[in-house]
mmCIF file of C-alpha atoms and ligand atoms in Angstrom:
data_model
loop_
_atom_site.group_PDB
_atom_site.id
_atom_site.type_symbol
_atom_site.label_atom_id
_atom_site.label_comp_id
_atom_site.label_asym_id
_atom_site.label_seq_id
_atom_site.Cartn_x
_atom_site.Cartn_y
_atom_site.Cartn_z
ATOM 1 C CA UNK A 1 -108.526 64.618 -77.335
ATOM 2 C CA UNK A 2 -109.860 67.742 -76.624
ATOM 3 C CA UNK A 3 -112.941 68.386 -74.513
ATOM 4 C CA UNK A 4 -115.655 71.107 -74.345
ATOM 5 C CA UNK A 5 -116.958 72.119 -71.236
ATOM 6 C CA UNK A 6 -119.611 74.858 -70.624
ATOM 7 C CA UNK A 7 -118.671 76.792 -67.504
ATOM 8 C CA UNK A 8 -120.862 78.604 -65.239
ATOM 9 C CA UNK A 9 -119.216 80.128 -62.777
ATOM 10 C CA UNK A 10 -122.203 80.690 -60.360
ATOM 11 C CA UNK A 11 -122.952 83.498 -57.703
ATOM 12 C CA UNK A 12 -121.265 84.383 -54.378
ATOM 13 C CA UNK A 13 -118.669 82.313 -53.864
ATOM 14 C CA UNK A 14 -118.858 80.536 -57.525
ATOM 15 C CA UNK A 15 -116.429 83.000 -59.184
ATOM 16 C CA UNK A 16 -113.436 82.040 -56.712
ATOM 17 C CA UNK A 17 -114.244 78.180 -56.689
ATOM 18 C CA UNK A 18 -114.315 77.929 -60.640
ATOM 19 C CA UNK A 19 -111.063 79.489 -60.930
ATOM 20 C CA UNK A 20 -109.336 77.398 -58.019
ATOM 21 C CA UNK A 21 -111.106 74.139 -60.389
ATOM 22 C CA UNK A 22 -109.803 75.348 -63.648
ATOM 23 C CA UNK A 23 -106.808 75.250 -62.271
ATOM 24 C CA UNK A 24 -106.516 71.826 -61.137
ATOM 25 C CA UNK A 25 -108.459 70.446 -63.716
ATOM 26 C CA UNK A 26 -106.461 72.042 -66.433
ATOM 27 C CA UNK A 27 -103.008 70.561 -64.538
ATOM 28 C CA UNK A 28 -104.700 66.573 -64.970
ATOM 29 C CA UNK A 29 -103.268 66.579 -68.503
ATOM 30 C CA UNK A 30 -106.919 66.443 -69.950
ATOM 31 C CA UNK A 31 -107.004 69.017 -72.413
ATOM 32 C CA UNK A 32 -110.000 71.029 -71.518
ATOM 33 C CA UNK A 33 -111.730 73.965 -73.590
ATOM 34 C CA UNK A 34 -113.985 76.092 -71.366
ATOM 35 C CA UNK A 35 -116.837 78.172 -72.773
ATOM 36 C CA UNK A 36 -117.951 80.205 -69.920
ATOM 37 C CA UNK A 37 -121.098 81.426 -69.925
ATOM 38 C CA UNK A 38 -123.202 83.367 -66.815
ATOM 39 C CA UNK A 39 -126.063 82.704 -65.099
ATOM 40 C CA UNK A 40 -127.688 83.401 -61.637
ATOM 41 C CA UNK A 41 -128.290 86.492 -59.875
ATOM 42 C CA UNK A 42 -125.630 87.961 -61.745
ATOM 43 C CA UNK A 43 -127.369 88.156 -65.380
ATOM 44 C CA UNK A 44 -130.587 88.799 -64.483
ATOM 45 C CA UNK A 45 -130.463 92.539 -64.928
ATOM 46 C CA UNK A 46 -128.769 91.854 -68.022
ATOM 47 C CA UNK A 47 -131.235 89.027 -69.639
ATOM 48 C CA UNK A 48 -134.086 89.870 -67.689
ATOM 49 C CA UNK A 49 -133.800 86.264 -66.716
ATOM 50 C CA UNK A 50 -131.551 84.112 -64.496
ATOM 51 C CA UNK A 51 -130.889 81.575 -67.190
ATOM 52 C CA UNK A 52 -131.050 82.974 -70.334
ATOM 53 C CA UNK A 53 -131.239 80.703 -73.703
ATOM 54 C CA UNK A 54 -127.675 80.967 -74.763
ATOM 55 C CA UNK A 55 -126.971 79.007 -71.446
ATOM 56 C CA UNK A 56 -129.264 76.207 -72.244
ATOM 57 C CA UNK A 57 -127.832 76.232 -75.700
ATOM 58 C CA UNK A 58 -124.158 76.036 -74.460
ATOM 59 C CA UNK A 59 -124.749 73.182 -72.529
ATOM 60 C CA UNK A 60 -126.746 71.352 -74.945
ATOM 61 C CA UNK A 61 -124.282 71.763 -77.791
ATOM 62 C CA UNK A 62 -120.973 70.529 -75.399
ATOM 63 C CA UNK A 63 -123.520 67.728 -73.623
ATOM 64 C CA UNK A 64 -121.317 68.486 -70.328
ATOM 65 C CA UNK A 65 -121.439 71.640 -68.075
ATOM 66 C CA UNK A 66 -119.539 72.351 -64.855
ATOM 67 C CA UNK A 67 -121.442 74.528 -62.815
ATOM 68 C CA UNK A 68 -120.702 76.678 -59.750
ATOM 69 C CA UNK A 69 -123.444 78.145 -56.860
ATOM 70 C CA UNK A 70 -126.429 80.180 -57.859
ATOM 71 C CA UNK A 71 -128.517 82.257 -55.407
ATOM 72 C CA UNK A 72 -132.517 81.231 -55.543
ATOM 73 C CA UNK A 73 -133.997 84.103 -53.435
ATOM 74 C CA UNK A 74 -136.127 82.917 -50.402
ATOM 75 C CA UNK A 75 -139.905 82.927 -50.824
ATOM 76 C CA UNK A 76 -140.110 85.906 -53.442
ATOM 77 C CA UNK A 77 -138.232 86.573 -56.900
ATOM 78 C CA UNK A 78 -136.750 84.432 -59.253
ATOM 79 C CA UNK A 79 -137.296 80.724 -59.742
ATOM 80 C CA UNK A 80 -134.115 78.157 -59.196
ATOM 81 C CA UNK A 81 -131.954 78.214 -61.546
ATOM 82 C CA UNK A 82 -130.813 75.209 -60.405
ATOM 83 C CA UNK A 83 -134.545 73.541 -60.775
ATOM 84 C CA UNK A 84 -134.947 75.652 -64.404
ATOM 85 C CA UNK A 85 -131.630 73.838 -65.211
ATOM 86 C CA UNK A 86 -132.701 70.313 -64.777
ATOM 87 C CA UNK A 87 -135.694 70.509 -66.094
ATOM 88 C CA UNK A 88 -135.018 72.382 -69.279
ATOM 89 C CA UNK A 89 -132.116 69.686 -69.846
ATOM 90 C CA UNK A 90 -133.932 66.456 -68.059
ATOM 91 C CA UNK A 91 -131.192 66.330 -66.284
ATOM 92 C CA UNK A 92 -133.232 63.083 -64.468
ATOM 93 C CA UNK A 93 -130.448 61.580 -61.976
ATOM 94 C CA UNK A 94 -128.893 63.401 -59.491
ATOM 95 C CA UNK A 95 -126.119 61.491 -58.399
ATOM 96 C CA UNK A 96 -123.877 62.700 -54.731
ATOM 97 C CA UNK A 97 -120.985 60.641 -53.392
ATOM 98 C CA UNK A 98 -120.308 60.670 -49.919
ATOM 99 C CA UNK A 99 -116.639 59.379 -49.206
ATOM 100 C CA UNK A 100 -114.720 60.096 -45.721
ATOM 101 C CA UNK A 101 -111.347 61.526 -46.604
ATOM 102 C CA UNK A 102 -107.874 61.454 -44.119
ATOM 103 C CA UNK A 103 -107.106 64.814 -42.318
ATOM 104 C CA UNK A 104 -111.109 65.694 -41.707
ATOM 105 C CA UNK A 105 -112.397 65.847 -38.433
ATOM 106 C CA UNK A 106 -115.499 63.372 -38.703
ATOM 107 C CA UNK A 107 -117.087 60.347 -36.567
ATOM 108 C CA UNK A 108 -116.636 57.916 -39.095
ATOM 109 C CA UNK A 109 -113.789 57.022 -40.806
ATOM 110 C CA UNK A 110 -115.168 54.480 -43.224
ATOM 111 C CA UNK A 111 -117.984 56.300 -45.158
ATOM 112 C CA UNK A 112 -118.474 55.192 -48.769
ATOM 113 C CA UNK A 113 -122.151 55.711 -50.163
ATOM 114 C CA UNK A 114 -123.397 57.221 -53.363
ATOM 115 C CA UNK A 115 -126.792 59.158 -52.871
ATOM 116 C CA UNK A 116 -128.837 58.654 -56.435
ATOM 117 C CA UNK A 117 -131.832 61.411 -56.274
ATOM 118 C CA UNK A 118 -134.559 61.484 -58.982
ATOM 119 C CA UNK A 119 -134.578 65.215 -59.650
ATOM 120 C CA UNK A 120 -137.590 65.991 -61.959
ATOM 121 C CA UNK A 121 -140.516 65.160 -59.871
ATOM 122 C CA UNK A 122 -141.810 64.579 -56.246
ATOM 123 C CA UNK A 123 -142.665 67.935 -54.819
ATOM 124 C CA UNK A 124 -140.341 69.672 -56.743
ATOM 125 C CA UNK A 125 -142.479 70.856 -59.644
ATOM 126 C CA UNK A 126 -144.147 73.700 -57.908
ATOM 127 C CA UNK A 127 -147.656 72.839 -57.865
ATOM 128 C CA UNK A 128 -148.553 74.665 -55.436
ATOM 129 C CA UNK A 129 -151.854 76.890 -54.485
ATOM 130 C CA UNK A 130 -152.882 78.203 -51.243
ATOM 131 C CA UNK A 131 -157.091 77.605 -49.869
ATOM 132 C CA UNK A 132 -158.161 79.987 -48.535
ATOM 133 C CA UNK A 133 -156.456 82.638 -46.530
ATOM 134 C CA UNK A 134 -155.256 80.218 -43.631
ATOM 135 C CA UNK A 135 -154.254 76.555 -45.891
ATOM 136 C CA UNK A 136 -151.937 75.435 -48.940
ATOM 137 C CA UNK A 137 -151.569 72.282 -50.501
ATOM 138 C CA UNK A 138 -148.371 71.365 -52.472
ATOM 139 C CA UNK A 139 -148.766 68.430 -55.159
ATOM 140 C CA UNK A 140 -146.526 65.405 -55.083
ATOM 141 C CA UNK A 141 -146.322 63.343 -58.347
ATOM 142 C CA UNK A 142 -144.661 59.861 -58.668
ATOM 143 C CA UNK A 143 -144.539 58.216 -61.995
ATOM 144 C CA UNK A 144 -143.861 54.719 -63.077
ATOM 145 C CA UNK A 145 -141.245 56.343 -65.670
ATOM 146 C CA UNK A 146 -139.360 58.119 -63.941
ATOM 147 C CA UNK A 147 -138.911 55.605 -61.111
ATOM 148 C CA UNK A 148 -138.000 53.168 -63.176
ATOM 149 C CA UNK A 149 -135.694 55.350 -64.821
ATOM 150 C CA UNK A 150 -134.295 56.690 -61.868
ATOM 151 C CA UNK A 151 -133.354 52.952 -60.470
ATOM 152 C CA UNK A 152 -132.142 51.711 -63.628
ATOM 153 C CA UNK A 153 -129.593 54.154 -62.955
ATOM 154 C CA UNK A 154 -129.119 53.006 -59.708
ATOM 155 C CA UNK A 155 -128.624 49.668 -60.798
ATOM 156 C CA UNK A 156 -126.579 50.665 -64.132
ATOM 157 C CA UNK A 157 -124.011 53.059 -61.604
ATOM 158 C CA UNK A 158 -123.791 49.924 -59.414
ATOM 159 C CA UNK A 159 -122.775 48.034 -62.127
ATOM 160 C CA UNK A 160 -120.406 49.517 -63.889
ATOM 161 C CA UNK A 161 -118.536 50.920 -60.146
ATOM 162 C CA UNK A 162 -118.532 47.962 -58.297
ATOM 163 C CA UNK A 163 -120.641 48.097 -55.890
ATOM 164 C CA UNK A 164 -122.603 45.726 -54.091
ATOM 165 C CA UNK A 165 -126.024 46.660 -53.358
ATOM 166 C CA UNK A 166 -128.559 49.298 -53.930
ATOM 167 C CA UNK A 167 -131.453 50.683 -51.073
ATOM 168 C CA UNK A 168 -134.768 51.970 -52.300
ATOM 169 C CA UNK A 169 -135.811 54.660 -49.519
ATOM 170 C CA UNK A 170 -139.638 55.569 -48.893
ATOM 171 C CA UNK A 171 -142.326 56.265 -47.016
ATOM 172 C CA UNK A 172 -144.526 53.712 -48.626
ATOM 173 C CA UNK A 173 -146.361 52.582 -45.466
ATOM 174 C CA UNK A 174 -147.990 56.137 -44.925
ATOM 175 C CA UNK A 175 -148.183 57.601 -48.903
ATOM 176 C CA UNK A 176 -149.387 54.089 -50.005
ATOM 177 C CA UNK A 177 -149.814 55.194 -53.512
ATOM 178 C CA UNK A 178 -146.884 57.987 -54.184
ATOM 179 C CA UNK A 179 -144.166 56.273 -52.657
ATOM 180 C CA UNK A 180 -145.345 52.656 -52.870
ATOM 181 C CA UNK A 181 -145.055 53.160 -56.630
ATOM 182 C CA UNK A 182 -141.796 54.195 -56.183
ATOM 183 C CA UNK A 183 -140.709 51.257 -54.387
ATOM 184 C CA UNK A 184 -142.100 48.960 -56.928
ATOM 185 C CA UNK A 185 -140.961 50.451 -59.739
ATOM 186 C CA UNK A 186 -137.717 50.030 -58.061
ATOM 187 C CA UNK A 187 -138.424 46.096 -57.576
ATOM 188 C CA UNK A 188 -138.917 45.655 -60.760
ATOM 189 C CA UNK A 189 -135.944 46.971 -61.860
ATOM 190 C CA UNK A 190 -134.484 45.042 -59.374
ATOM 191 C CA UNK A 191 -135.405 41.847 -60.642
ATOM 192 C CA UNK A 192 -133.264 42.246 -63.829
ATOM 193 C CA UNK A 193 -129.827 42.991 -61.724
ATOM 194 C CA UNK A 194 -130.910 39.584 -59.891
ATOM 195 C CA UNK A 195 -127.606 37.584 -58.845
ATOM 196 C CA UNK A 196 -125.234 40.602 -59.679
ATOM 197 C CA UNK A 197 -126.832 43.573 -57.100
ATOM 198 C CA UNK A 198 -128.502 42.943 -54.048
ATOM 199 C CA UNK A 199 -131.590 44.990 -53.584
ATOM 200 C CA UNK A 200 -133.458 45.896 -50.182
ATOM 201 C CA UNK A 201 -135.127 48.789 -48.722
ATOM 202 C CA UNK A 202 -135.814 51.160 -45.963
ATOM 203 C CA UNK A 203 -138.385 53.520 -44.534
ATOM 204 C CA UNK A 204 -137.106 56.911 -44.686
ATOM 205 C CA UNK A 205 -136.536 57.983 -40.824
ATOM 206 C CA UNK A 206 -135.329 54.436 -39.891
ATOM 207 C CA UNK A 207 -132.382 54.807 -42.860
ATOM 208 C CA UNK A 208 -132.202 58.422 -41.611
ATOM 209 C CA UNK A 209 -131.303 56.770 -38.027
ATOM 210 C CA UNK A 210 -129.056 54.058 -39.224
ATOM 211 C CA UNK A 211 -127.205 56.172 -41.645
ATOM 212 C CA UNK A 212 -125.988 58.297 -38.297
ATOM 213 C CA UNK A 213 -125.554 55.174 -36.767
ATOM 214 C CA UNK A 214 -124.190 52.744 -39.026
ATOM 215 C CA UNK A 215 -123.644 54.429 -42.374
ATOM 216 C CA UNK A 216 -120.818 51.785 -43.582
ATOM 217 C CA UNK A 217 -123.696 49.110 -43.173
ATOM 218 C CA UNK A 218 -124.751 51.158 -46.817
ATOM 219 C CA UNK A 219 -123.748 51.370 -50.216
ATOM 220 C CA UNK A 220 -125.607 53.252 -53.414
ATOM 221 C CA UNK A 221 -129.083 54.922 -52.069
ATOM 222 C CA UNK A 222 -131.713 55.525 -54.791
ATOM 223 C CA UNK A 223 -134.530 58.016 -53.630
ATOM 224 C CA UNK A 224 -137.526 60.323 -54.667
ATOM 225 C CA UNK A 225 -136.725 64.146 -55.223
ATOM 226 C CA UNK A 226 -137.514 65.172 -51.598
ATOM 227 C CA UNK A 227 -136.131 62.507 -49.481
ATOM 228 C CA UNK A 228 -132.744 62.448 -51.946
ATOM 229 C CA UNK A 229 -131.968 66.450 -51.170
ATOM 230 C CA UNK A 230 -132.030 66.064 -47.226
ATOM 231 C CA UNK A 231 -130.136 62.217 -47.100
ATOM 232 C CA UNK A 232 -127.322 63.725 -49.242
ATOM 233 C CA UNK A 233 -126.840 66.606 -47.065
ATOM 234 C CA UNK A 234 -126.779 63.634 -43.964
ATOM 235 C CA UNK A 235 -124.104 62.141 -45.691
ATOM 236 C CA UNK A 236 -122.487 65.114 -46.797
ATOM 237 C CA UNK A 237 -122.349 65.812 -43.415
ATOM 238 C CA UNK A 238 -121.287 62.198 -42.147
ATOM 239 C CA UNK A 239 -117.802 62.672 -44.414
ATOM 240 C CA UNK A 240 -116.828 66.818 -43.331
ATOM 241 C CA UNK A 241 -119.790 68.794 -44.347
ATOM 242 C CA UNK A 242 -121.250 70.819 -47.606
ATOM 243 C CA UNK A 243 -117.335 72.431 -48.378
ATOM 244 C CA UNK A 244 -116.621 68.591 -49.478
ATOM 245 C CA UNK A 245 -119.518 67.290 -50.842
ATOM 246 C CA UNK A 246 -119.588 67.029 -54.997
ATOM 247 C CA UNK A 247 -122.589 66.163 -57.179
ATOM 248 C CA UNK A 248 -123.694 64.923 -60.675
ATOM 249 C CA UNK A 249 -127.114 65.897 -62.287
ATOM 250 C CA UNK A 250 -127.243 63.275 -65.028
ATOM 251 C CA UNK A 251 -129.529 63.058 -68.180
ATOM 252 C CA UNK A 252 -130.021 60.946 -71.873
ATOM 253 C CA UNK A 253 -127.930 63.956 -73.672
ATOM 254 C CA UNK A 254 -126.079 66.299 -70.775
ATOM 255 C CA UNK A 255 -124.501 66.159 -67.778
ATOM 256 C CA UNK A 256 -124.304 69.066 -65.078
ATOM 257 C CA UNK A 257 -121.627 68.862 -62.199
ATOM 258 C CA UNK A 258 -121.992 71.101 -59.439
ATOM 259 C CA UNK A 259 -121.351 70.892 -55.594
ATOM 260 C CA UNK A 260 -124.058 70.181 -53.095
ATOM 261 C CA UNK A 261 -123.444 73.463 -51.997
ATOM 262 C CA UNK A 262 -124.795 77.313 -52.043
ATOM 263 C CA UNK A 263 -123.358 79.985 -52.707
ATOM 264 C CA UNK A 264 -122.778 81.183 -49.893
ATOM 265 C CA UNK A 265 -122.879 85.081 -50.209
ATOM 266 C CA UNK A 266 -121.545 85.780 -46.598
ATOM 267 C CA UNK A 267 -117.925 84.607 -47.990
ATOM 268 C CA UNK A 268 -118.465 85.835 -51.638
ATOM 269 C CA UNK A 269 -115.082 87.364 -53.026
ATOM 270 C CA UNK A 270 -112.581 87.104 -49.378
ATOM 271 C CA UNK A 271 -110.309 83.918 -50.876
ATOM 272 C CA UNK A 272 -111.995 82.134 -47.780
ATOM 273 C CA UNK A 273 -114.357 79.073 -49.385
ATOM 274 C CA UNK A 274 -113.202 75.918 -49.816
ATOM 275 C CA UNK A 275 -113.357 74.341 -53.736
ATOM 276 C CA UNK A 276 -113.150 70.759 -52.769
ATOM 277 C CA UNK A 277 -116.430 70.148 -53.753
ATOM 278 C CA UNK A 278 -116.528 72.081 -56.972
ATOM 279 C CA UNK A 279 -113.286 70.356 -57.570
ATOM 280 C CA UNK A 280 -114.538 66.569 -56.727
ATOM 281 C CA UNK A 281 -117.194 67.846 -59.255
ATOM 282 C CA UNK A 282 -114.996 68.271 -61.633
ATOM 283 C CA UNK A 283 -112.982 64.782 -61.407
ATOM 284 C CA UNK A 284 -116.824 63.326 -61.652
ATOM 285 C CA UNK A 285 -117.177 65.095 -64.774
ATOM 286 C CA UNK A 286 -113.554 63.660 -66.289
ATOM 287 C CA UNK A 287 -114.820 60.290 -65.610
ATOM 288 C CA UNK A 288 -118.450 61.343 -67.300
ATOM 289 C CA UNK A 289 -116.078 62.073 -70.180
ATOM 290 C CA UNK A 290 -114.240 58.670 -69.720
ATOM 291 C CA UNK A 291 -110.584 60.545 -68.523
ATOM 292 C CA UNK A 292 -110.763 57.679 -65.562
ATOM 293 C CA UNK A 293 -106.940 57.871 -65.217
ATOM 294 C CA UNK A 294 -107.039 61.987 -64.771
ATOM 295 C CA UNK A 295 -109.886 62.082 -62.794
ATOM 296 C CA UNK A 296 -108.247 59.552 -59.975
ATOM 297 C CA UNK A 297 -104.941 61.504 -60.115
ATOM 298 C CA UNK A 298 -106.996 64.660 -59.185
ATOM 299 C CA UNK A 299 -108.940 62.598 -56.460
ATOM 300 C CA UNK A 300 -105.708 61.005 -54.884
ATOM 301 C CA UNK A 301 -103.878 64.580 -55.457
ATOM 302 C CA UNK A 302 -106.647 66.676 -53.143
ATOM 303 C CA UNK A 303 -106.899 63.811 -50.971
ATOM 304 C CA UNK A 304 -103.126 64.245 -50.184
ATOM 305 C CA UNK A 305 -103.981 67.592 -49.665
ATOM 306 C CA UNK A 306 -106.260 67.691 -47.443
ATOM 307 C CA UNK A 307 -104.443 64.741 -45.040
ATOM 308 C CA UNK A 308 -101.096 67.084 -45.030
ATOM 309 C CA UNK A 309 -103.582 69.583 -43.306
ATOM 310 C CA UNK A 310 -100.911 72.572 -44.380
ATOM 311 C CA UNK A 311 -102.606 73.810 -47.018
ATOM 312 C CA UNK A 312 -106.368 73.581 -46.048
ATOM 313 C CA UNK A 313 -109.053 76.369 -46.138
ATOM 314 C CA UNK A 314 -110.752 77.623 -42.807
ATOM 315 C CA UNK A 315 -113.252 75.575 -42.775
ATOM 316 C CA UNK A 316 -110.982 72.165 -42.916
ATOM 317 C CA UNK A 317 -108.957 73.974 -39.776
ATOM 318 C CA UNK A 318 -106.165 76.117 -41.443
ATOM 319 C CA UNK A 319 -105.413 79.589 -42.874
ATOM 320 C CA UNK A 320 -105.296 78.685 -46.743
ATOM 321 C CA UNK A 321 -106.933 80.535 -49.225
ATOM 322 C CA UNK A 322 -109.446 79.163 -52.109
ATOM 323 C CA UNK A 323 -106.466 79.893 -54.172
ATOM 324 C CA UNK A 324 -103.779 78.857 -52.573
ATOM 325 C CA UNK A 325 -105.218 75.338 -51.628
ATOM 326 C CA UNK A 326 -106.407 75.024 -55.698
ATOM 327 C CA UNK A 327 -102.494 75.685 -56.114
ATOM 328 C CA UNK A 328 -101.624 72.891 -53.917
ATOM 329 C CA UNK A 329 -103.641 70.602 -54.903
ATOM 330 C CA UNK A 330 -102.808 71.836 -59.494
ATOM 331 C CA UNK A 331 -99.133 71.012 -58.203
ATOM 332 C CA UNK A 332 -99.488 68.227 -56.780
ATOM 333 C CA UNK A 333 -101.877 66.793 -59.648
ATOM 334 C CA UNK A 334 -99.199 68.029 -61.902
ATOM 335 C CA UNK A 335 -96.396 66.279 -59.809
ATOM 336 C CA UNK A 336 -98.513 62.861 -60.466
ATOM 337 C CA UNK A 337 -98.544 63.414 -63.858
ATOM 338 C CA UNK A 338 -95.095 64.042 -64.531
ATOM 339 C CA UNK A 339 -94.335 60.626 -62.374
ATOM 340 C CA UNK A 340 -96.450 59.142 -64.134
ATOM 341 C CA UNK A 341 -94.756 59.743 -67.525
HETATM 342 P P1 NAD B 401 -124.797 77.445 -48.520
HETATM 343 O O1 NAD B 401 -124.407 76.060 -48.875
HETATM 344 O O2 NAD B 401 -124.482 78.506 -49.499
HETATM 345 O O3 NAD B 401 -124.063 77.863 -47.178
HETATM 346 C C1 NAD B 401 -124.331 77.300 -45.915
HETATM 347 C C2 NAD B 401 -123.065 77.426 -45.068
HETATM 348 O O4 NAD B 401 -122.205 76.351 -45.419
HETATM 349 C C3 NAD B 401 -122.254 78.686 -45.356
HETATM 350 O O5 NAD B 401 -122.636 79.761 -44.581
HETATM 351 C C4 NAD B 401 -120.884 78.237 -45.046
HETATM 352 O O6 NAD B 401 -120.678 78.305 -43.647
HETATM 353 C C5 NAD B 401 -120.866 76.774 -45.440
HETATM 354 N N1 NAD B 401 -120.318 76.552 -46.797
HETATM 355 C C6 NAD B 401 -121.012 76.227 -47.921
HETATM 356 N N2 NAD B 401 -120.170 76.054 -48.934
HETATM 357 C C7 NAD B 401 -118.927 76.264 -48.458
HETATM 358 C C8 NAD B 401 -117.629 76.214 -49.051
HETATM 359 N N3 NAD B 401 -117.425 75.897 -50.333
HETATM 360 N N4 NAD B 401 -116.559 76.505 -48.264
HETATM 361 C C9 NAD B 401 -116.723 76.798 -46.964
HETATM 362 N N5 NAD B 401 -117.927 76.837 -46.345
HETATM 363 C C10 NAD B 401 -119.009 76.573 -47.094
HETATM 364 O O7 NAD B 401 -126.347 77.419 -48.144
HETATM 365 P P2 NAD B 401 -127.376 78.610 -47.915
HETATM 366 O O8 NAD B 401 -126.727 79.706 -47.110
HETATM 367 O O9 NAD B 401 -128.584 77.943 -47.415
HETATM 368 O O10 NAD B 401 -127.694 79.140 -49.365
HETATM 369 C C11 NAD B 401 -127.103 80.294 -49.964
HETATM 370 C C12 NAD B 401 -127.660 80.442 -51.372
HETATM 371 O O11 NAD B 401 -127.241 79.333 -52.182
HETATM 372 C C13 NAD B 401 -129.192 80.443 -51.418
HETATM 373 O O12 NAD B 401 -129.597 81.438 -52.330
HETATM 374 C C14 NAD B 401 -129.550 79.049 -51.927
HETATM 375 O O13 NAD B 401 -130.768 79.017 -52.627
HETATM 376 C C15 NAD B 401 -128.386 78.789 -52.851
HETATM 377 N N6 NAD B 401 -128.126 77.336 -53.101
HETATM 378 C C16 NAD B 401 -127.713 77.020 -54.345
HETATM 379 C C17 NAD B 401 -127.384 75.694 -54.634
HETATM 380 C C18 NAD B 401 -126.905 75.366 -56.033
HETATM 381 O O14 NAD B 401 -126.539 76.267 -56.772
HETATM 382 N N7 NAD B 401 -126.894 74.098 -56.420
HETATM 383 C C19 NAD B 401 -127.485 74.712 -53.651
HETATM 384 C C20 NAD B 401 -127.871 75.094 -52.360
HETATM 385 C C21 NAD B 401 -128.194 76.424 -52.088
#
């Protein structure tokens, strides 16, 4: 079967990463037809507009997009594309795996948790105004909805992976109402997984804590918008930092898989950045498109990898390139495959 993908292949360091994923990707055995389309930085002199229509149209025709690094200027300019993205496409889950790998320098070596971010509200939808010269207030919505939603996912991912438990985190004994709604929407939803998926719950700074402490003590993570961005970039740290770290924004009729990562303009176009987490991405997005078998010989292939330690990027502590480590890893995905037939 064939499969159509919407590529974006992002700003900076995007360009380099995407290539280095095509490659492996393309070397699972999963035949894969990219439509690559731009957006970011890149297009906006072009379009006028950082995500232009055609974009939004790509994706929703194919349903699944893999998506490299776009620049959101600091304070001034364009709006994130990355925000524009998911809430153009309600893309309503974000969804970050954090799992220690051989060969990286790290303090644990037992690290398995799944970050599951709601990514539409929170503080994340701009309201915004400032009062008077010297004051600003920023809005923070919680709904029932999309709490609910956003832990039926939780629950549903638990499910259907495995796993054993899932942790509401809040701060629902200071923002009584915002984030005590959250945390009952998430008992409710609770209630129905009953017997199957244990369900607790922690105040943000104490998991904050315990996660450096005692991360294997957790399992799938289900947050508001806010608290979700900085805990996956904890754990992302906890298993080898941002240059490993893959991610899943999930909605009713797309997917979008990107890395936790920027885009890194300081590295843009020198062969130096490391793909692993566009790649990890990518195997994500196989099993979105139910290519289980590929997406685990692409998993166990970069693994390999990245435990040899002879063909790793700078930041993993060797002198690979992005391309030459995408090579290693397409041949040895490609070496599965054949031993597998
Ligand atoms: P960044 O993630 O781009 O880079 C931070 C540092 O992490 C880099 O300087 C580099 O040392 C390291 N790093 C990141 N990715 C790496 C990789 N693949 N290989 C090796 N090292 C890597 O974060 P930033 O500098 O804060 O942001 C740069 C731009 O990216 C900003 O415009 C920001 O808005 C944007 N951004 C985009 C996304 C996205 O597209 N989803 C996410 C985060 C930041």
């Amino acid at each position: 079967m064939t499969h159509r993908v919407t590529l974006i292949p992002g700003d900076g360091i995007g360009p380099e990463l995407a290539e280095a994923t095509r490659h492996v990707l393309d070397a699972s055995g999963v035949v894969l037809e990219w439509e690559i389309v731009d957006a970011g930085e890149a297009v906006m002199e072009r379009y006028g507009t950082p995500l232009p229509e055609h974009v939004l149209e790509s994706i929703r025709r194919n349903r699944v997009a893999l998506k490299g690094p776009i620049t959101t200027p600091i304070g001034e300019g364009f709006r994130s594309v990355n925000v524009g993205l998911r809430q153009a496409l309600e893309l309503y889950a974000s969804l970050r795996p954090a799992r220690s790998m051989k060969g990286l320098e790290t303090r644990y070596e037992d690290v398995d948790l799944v970050i599951v971010r709601e990514n539409t509200e929170d503080l994340y939808g701009g309201i915004e105004h400032r009062v008077g010269r010297d004051a600003a207030e920023s809005i923070k919505i919680i709904t029932r909805e999309a709490s609910e939603r956003i832990a039926r996912f939780a629950f549903e991912y638990a499910v259907a992976n495995g796993r054993q438990r899932v942790t509401a985190v809040h701060k629902a004994n200071i923002m009584k109402l915002s984030d005590g709604l959250f945390l009952e929407s998430c008992r409710t939803v609770a209630a129905g997984y009953a017997g199957r998926i244990a369900f607790d719950d922690r105040i943000i700074d104490n998991m904050c804590m315990q996660l450096v402490q005692k991360p294997d003590l957790y399992d799938v993570l289900v947050l508001p918008n806010l608290y979700g961005d900085i805990v996956s970039d904890l754990a992302a740290g906890l298993v080898g930092g941002l240059g490993v770290a893959p991610g899943a924004n999930i909605g009713n009729d797309c997917a979008v898989f990107e890395p936790v990562h920027g885009s890194a303009p300081k590295y843009a176009g020198q062969n130096r950045a490391n793909p692993t987490a566009l790649i990890l991405s990518g195997a994500l997005m196989l099993r979105h498109l139910g290519e289980t078998a590929a997406a685990h010989r692409v998993e166990t292939a970069l693994r390999e990898v990245i435990a040899d330690g002879r063909t790793v990027t700078q930041d993993l502590g060797g002198d690979a390139g992005t391309r030459e480590f995408g090579e290693a890893v397409a041949e040895s995905v490609a070496g599965a495959r054949v031993a597998r037939a």
